PDB file of C-alpha atoms in Angstrom:
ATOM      1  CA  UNK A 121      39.081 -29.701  10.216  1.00 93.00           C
ATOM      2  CA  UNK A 122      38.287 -25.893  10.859  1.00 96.00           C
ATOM      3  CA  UNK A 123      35.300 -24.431   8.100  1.00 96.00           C
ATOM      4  CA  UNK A 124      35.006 -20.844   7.643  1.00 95.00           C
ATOM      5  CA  UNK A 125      32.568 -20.277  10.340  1.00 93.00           C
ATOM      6  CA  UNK A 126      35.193 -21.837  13.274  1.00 92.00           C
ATOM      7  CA  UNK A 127      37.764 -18.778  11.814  1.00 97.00           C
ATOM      8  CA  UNK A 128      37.193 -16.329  14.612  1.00 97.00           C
ATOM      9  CA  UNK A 129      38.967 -15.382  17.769  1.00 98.00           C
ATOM     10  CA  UNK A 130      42.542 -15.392  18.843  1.00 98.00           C
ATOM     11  CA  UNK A 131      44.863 -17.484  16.853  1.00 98.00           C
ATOM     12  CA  UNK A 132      48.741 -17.591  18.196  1.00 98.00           C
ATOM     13  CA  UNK A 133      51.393 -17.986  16.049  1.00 98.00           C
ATOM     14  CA  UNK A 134      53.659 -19.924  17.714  1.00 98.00           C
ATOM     15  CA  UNK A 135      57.754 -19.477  18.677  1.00 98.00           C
ATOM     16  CA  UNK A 136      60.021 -22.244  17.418  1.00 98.00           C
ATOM     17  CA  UNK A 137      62.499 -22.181  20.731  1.00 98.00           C
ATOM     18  CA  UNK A 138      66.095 -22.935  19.800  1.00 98.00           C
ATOM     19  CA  UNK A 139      68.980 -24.079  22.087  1.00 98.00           C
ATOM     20  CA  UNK A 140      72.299 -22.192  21.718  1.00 97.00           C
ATOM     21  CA  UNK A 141      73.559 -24.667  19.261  1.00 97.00           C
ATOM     22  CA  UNK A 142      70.263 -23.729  17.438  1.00 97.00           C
ATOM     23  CA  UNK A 143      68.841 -27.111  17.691  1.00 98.00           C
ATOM     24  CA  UNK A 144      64.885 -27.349  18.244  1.00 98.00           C
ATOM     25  CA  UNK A 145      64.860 -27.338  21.874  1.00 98.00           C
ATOM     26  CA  UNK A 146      61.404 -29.021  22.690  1.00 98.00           C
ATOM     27  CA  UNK A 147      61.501 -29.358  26.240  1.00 97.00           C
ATOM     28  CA  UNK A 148      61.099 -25.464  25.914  1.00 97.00           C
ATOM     29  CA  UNK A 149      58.695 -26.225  23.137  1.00 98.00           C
ATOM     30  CA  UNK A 150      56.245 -28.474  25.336  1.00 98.00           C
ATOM     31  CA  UNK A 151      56.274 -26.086  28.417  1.00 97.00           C
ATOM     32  CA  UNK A 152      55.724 -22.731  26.291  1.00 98.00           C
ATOM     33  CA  UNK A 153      52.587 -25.122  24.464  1.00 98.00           C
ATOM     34  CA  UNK A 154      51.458 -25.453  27.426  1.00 97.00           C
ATOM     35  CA  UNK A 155      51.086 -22.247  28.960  1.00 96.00           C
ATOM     36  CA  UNK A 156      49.434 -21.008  26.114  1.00 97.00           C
ATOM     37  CA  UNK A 157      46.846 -23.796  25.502  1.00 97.00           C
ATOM     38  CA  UNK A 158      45.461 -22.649  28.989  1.00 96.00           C
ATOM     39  CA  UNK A 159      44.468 -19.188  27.667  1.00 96.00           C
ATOM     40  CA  UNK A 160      41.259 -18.251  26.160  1.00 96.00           C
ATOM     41  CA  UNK A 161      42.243 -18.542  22.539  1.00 98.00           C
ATOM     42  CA  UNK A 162      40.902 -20.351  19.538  1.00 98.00           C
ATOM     43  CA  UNK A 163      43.636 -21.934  17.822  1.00 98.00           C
ATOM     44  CA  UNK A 164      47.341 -22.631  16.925  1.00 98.00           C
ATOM     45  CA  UNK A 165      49.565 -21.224  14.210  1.00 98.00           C
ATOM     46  CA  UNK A 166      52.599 -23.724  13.571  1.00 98.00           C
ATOM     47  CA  UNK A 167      55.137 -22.735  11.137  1.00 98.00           C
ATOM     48  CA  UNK A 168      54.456 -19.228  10.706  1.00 97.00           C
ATOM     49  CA  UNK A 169      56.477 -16.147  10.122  1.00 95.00           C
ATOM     50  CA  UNK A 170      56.624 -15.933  13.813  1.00 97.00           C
ATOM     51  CA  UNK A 171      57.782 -19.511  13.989  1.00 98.00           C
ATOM     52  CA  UNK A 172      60.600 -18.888  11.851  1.00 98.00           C
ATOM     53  CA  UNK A 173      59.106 -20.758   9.133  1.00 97.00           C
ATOM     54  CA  UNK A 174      62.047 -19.981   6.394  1.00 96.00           C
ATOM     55  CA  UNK A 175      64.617 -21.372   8.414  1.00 97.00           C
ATOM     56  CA  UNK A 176      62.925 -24.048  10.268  1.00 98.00           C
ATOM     57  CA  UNK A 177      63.056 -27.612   8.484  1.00 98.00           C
ATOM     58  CA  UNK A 178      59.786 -30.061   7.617  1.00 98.00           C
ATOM     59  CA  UNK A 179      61.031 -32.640   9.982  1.00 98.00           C
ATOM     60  CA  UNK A 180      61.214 -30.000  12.916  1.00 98.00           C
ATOM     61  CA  UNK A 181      57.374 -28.888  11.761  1.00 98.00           C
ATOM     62  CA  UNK A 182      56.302 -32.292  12.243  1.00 98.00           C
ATOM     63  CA  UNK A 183      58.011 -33.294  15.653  1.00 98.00           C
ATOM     64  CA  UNK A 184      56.098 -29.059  16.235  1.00 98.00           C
ATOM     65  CA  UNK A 185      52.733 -30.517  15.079  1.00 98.00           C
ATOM     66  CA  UNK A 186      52.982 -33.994  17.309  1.00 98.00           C
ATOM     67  CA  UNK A 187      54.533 -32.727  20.526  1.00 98.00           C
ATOM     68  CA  UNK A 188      51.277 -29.733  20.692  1.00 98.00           C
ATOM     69  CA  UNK A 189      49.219 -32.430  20.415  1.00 98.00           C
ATOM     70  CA  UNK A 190      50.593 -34.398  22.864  1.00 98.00           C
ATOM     71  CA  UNK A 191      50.661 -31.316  25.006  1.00 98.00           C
ATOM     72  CA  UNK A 192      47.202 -30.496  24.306  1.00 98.00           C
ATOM     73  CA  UNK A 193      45.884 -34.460  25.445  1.00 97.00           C
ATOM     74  CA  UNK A 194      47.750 -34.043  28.378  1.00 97.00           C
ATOM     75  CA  UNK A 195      45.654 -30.870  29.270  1.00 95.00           C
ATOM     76  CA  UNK A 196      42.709 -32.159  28.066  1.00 95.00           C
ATOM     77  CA  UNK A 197      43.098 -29.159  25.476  1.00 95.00           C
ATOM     78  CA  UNK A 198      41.299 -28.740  21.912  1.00 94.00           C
ATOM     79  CA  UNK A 199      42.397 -26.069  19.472  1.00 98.00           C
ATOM     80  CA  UNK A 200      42.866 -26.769  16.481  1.00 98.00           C
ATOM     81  CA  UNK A 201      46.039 -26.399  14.657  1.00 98.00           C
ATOM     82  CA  UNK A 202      47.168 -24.282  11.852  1.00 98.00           C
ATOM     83  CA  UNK A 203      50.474 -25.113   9.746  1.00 98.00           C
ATOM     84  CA  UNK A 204      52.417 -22.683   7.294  1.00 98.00           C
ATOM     85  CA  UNK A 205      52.828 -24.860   4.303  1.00 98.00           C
ATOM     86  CA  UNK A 206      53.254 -22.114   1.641  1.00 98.00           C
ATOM     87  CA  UNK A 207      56.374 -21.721  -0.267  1.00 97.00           C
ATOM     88  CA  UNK A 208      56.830 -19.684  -3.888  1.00 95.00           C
ATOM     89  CA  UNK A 209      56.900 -23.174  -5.320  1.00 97.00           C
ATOM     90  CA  UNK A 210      53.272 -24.499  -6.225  1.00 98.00           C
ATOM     91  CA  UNK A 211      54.607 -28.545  -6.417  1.00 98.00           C
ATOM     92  CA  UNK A 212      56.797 -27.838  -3.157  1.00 98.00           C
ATOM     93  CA  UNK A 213      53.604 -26.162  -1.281  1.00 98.00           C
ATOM     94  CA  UNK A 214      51.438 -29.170  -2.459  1.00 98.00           C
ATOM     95  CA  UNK A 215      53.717 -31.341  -0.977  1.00 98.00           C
ATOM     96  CA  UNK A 216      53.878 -29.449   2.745  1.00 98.00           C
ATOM     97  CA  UNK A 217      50.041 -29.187   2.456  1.00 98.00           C
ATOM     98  CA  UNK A 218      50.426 -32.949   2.018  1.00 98.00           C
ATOM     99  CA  UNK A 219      52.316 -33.603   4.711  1.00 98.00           C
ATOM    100  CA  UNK A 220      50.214 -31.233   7.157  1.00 98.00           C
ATOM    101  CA  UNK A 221      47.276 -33.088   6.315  1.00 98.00           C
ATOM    102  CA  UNK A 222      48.911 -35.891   7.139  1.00 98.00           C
ATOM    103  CA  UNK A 223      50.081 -34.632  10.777  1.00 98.00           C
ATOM    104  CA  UNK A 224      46.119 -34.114  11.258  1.00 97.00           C
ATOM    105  CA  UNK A 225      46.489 -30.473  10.982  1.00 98.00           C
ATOM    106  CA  UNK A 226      43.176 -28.829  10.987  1.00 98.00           C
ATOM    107  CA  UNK A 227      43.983 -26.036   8.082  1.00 98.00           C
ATOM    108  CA  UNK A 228      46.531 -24.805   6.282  1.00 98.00           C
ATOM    109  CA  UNK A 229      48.331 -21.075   5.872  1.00 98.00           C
ATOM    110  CA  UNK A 230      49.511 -20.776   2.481  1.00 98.00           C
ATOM    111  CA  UNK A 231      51.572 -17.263   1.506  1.00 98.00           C
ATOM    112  CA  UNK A 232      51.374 -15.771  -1.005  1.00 96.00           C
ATOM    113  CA  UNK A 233      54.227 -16.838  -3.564  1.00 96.00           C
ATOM    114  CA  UNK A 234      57.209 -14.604  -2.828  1.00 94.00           C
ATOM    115  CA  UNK A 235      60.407 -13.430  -4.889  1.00 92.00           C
ATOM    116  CA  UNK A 236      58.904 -14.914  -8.040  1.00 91.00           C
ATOM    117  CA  UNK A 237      56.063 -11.934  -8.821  1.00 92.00           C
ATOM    118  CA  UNK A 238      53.981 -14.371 -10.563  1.00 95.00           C
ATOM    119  CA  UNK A 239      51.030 -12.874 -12.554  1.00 96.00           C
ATOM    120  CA  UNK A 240      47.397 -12.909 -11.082  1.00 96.00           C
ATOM    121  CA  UNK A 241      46.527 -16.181 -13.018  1.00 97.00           C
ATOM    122  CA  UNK A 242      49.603 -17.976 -12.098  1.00 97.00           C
ATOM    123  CA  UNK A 243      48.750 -17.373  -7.693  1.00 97.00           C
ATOM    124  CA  UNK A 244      45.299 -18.113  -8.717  1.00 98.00           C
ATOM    125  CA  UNK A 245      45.900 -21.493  -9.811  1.00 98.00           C
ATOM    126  CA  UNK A 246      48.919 -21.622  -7.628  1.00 98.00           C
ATOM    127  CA  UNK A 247      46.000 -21.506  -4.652  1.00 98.00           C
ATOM    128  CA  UNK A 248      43.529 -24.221  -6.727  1.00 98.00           C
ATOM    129  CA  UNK A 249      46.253 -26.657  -6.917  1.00 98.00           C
ATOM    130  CA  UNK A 250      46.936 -26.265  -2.894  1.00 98.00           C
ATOM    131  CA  UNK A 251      43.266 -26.054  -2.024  1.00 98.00           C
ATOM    132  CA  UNK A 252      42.540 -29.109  -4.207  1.00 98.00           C
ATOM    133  CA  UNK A 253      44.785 -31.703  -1.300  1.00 98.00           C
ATOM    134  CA  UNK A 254      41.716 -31.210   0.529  1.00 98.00           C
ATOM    135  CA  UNK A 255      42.572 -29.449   3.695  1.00 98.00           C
ATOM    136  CA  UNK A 256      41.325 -26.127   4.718  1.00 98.00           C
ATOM    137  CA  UNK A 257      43.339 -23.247   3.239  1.00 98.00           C
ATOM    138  CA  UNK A 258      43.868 -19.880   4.746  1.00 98.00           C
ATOM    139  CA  UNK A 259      45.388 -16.760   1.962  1.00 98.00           C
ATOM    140  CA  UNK A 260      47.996 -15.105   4.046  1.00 98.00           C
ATOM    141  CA  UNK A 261      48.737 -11.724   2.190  1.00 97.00           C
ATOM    142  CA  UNK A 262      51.808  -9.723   3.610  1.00 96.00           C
ATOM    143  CA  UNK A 263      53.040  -7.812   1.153  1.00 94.00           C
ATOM    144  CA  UNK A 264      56.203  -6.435   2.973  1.00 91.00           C
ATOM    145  CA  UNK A 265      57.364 -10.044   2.950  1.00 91.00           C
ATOM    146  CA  UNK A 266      56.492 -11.583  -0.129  1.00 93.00           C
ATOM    147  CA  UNK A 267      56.998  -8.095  -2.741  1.00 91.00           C
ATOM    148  CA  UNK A 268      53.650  -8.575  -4.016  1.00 91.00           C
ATOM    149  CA  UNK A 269      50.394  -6.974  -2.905  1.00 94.00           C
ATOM    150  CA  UNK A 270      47.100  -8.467  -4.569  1.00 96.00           C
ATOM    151  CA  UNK A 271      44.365  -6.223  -6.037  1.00 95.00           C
ATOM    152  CA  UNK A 272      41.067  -6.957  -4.553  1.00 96.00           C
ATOM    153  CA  UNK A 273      39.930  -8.585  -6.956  1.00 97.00           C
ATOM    154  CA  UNK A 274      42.731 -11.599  -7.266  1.00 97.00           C
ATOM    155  CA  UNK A 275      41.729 -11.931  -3.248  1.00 97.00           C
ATOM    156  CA  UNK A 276      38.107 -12.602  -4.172  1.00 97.00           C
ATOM    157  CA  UNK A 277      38.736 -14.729  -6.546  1.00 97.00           C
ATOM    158  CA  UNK A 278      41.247 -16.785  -4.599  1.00 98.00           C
ATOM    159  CA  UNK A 279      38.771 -16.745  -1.753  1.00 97.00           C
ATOM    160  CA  UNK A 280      35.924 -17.824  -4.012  1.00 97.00           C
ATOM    161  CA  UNK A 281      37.756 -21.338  -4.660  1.00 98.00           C
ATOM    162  CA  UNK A 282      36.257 -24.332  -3.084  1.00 98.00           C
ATOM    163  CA  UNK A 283      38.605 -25.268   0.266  1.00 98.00           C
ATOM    164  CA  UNK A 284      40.028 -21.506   0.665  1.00 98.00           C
ATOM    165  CA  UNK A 285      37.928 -20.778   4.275  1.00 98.00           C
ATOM    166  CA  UNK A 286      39.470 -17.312   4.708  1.00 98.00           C
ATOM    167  CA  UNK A 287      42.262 -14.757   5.006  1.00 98.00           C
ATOM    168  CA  UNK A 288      44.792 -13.781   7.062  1.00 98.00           C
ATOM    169  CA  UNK A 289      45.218  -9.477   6.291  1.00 97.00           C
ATOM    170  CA  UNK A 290      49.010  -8.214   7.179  1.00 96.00           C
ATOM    171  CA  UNK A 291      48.580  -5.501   5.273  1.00 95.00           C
ATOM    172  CA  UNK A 292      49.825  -1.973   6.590  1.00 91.00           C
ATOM    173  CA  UNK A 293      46.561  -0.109   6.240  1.00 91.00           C
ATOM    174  CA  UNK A 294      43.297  -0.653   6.715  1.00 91.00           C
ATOM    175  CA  UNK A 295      42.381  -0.227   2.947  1.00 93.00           C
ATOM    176  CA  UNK A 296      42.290  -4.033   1.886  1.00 94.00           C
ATOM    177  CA  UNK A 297      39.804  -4.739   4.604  1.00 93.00           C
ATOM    178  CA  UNK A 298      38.087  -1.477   4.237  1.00 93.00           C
ATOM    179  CA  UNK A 299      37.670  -2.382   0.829  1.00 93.00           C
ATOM    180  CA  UNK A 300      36.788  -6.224   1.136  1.00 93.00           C
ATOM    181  CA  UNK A 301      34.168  -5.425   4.064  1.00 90.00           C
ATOM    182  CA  UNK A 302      32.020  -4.474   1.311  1.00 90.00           C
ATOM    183  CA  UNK A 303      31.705  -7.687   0.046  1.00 91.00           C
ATOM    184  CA  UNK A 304      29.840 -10.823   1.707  1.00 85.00           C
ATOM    185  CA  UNK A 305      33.690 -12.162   2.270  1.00 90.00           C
ATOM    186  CA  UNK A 306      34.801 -15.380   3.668  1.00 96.00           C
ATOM    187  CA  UNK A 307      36.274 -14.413   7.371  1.00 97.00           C
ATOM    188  CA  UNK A 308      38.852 -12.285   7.406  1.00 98.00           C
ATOM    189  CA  UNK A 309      41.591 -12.545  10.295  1.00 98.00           C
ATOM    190  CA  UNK A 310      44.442  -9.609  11.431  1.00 98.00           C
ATOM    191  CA  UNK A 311      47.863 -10.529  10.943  1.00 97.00           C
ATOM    192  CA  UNK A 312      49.511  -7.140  12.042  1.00 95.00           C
ATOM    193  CA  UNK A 313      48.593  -6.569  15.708  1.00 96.00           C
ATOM    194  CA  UNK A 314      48.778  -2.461  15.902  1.00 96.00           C
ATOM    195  CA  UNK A 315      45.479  -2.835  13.661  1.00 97.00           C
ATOM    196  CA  UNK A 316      43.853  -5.256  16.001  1.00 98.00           C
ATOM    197  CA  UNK A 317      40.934  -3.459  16.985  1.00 98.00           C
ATOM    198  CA  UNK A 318      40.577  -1.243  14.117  1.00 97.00           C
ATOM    199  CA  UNK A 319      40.172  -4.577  11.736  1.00 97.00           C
ATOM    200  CA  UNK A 320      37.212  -5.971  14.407  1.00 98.00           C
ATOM    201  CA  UNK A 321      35.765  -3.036  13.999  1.00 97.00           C
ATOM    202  CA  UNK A 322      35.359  -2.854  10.597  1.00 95.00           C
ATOM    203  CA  UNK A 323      34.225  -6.576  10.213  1.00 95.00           C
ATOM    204  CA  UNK A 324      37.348  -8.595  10.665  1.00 97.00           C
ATOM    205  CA  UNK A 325      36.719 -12.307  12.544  1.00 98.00           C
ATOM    206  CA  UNK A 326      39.714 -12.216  14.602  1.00 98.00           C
ATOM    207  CA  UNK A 327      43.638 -12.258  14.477  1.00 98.00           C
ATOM    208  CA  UNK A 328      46.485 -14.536  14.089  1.00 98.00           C
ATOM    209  CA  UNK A 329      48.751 -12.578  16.388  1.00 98.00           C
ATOM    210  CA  UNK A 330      52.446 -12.999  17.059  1.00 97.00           C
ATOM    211  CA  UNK A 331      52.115 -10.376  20.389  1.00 95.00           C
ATOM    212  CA  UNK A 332      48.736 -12.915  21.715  1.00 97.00           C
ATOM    213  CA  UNK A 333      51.980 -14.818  22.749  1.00 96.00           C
ATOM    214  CA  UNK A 334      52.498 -12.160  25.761  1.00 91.00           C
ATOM    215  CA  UNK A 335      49.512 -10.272  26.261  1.00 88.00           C
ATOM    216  CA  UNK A 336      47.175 -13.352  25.149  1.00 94.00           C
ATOM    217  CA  UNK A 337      44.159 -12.172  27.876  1.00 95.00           C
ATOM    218  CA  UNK A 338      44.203  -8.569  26.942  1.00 96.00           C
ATOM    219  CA  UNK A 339      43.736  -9.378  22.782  1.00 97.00           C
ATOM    220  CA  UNK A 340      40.965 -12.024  24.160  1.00 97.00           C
ATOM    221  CA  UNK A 341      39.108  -9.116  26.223  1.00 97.00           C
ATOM    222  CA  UNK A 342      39.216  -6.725  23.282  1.00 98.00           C
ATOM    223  CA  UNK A 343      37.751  -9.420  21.297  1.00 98.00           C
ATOM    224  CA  UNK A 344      35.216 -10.449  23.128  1.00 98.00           C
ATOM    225  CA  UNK A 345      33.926  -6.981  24.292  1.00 98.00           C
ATOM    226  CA  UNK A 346      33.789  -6.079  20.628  1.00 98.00           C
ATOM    227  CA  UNK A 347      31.678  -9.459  20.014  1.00 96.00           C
ATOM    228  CA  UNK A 348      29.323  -7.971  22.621  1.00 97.00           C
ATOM    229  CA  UNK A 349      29.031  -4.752  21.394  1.00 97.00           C
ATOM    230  CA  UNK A 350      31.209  -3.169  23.949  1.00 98.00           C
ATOM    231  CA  UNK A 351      33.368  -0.700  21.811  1.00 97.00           C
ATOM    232  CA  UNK A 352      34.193   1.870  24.568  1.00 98.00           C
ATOM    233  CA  UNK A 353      35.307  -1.219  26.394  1.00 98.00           C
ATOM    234  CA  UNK A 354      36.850  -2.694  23.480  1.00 98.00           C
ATOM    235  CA  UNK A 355      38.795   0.494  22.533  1.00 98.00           C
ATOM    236  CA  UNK A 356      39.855   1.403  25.950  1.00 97.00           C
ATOM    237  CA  UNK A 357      41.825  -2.176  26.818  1.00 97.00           C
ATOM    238  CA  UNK A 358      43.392  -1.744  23.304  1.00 97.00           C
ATOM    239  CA  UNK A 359      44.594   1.207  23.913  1.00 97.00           C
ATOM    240  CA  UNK A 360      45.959   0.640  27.250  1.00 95.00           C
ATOM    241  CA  UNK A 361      48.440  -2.274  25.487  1.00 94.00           C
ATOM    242  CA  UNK A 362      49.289   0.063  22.156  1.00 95.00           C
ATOM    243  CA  UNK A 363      52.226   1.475  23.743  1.00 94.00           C
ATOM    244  CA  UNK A 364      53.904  -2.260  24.361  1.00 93.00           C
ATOM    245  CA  UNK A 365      52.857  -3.279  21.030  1.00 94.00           C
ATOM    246  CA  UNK A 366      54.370  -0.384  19.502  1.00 94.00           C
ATOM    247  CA  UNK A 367      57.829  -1.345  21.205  1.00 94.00           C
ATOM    248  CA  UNK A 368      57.185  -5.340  19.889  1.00 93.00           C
ATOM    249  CA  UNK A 369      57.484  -3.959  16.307  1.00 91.00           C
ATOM    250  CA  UNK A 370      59.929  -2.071  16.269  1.00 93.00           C
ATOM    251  CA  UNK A 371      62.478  -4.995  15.049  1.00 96.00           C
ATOM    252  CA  UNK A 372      61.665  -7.690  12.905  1.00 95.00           C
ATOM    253  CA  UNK A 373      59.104 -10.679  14.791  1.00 95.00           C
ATOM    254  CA  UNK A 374      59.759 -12.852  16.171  1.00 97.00           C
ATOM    255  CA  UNK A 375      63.176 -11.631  17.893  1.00 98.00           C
ATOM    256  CA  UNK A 376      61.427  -9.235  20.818  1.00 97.00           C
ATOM    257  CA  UNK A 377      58.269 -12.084  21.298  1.00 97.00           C
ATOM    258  CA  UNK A 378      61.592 -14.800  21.745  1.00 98.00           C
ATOM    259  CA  UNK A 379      62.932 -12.270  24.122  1.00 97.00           C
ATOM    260  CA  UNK A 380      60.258 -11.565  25.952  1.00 96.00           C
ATOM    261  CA  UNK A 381      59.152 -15.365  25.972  1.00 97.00           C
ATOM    262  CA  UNK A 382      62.591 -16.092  27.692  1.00 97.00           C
ATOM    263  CA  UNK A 383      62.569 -13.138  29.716  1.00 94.00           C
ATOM    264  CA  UNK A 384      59.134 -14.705  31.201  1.00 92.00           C
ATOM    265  CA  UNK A 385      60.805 -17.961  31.603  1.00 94.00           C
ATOM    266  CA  UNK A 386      58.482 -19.869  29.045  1.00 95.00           C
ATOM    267  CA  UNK A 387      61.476 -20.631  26.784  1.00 98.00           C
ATOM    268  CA  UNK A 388      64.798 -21.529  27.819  1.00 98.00           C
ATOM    269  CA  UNK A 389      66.840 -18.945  25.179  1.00 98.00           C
ATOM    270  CA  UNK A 390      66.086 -16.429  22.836  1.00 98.00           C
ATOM    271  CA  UNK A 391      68.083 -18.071  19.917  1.00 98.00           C
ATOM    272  CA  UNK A 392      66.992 -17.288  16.595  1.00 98.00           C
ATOM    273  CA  UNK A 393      68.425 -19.009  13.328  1.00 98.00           C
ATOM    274  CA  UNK A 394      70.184 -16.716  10.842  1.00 97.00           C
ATOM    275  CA  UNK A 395      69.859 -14.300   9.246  1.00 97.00           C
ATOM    276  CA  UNK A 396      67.840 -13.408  11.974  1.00 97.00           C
ATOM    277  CA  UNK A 397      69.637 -12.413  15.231  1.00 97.00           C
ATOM    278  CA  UNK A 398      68.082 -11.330  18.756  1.00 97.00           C
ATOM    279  CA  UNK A 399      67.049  -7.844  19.956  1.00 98.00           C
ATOM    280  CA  UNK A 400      69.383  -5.113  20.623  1.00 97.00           C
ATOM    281  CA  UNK A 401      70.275  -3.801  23.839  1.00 97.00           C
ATOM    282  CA  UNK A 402      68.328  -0.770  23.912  1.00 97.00           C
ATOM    283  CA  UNK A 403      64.795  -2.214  22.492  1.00 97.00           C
ATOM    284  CA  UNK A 404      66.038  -4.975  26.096  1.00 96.00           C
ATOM    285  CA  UNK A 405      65.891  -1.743  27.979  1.00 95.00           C
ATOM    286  CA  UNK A 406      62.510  -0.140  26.572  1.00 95.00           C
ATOM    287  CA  UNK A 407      61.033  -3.657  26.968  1.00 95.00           C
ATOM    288  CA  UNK A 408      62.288  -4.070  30.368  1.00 93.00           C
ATOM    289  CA  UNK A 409      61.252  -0.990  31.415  1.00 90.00           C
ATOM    290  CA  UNK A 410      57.769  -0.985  29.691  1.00 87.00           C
ATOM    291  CA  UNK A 411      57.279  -4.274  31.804  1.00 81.00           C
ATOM    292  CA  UNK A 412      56.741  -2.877  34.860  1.00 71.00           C
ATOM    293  CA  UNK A 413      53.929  -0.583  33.655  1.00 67.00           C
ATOM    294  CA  UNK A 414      51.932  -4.229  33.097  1.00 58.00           C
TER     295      UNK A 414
END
């Protein structure tokens, strides 16, 4: 099981590849697993936002969970694996985190409760109840999801409950880590790529990155030149993959990522479940061209 001192480095969130029909395809699944196992990163996200997490079903996480383990034996791979298990229903989160520690996950990545807007006390013990299965827990705060931003206060006191190891910070500013670096904090991890370096520079102990799924090496140079002290270094690879980035979120993840994943021949379509749907043709064309710059 991951403790707060393994959360560091590059964490990828990973696709859930669909057929056409929209059936878990995981013959894509195993061979996109495998490519990224082989880069230099430091663990698995399963379940995600990126993985279409509201639209995927618990049975499909598991077969997820097994088959990158498989996948990961067959390399002779070992990351450890991360599984979205948060829901804005405390029982129905308990349950998932459950079930994940059941799969052998390593940790957990439990959202904050969305639609709901539960008071301060009610996702404090919301979090208590999930940390208390006994599996790592991870706080993932994105307020332009979930409708509710927490004070920096209800984050320290979340993070100060036995079995929470750290955060995951999709915030749209650097403000909440600006603010929490002044604090001996457990590790905080970026969740919104743009602010990559910016967050390692100002303390953060890595990412959970939906765009590591492309341009996996470059985020893994700009980390570890920053872990060396290398900030020229670090700042100049960063900025030489901003502009790409900048195209990646300019629709909703993970639609370009699946695109781009296909386009690469890692997954065999670019099928997302509804309500999402894929790219438009012009972001196709800015993607396509921006390619060929890389």
């Amino acid at each position: 099981m991951l403790n707060e001192h393994d959360l560091q480095g590059i964490y990828v969130p990973v696709v859930s590849p669909f057929t056409d029909e929209g059936l878990l395809d995981l013959a894509s699944y195993r061979t996109y697993i495998r490519n990224i196992v082989s880069r230099d990163i430091q663990g698995l996200v399963i379940n995600g936002t990126t993985g279409e997490s509201p639209t995927v079903t618990w049975d499909e996480v598991a077969q997820m969970v097994l088959a990158a383990r498989k996948v990961m034996d067959e390399c002779k791979a070992s990351l450890p694996i991360v599984v979205g298990t948060g829901t804005n229903d405390t029982m129905s989160s308990v349950q998932r985190t459950e079930a994940a520690a059941a799969l052998g996950a390593d940790a957990v990545l439990v959202v904050t409760p969305y639609y709901s807007r539960p008071s301060d006390s009610g996702i404090i013990e919301h979090f208590r109840r999930i940390a208390a299965v006994g599996i790592p827990v991870i706080l993932y705060e994105v307020p332009l999801r979930t409708g509710i931003a927490l004070s920096v206060d209800t984050i320290r006191r979340v993070l100060d409950i036995p079995g929470i190891i750290g955060m995951k910070d999709s915030t749209l500013t650097m403000q909440l880590m600006e603010q929490l670096a002044v604090y001996d904090t457990k590790p905080i991890l970026c969740g919104h790529d743009l602010h990559f370096h910016d967050m390692l520079v100002r303390g953060a102990a890595g990412g959970i990155l939906a765009t590591a799924n492309w341009n996996t090496d470059a985020f893994s140079r700009v980390y570890q030149f920053i872990k060396l002290g290398h900030y020229p270094q670090a700042e100049q690879q960063f900025s030489s993959i901003r502009p790409f980035l900048e195209l990646l979120t300019q629709e909703s993840n993970p639609a370009p990522m699946k695109w781009l994943l296909k386009h690469g021949g890692m997954i065999a379509t670019d099928t997302l479940r509804l309500p999402m749907t894929p790219i438009s043709e012009e972001l196709k064309l800015k993607l396509t061209n921006m390619m060929h710059k890389f």
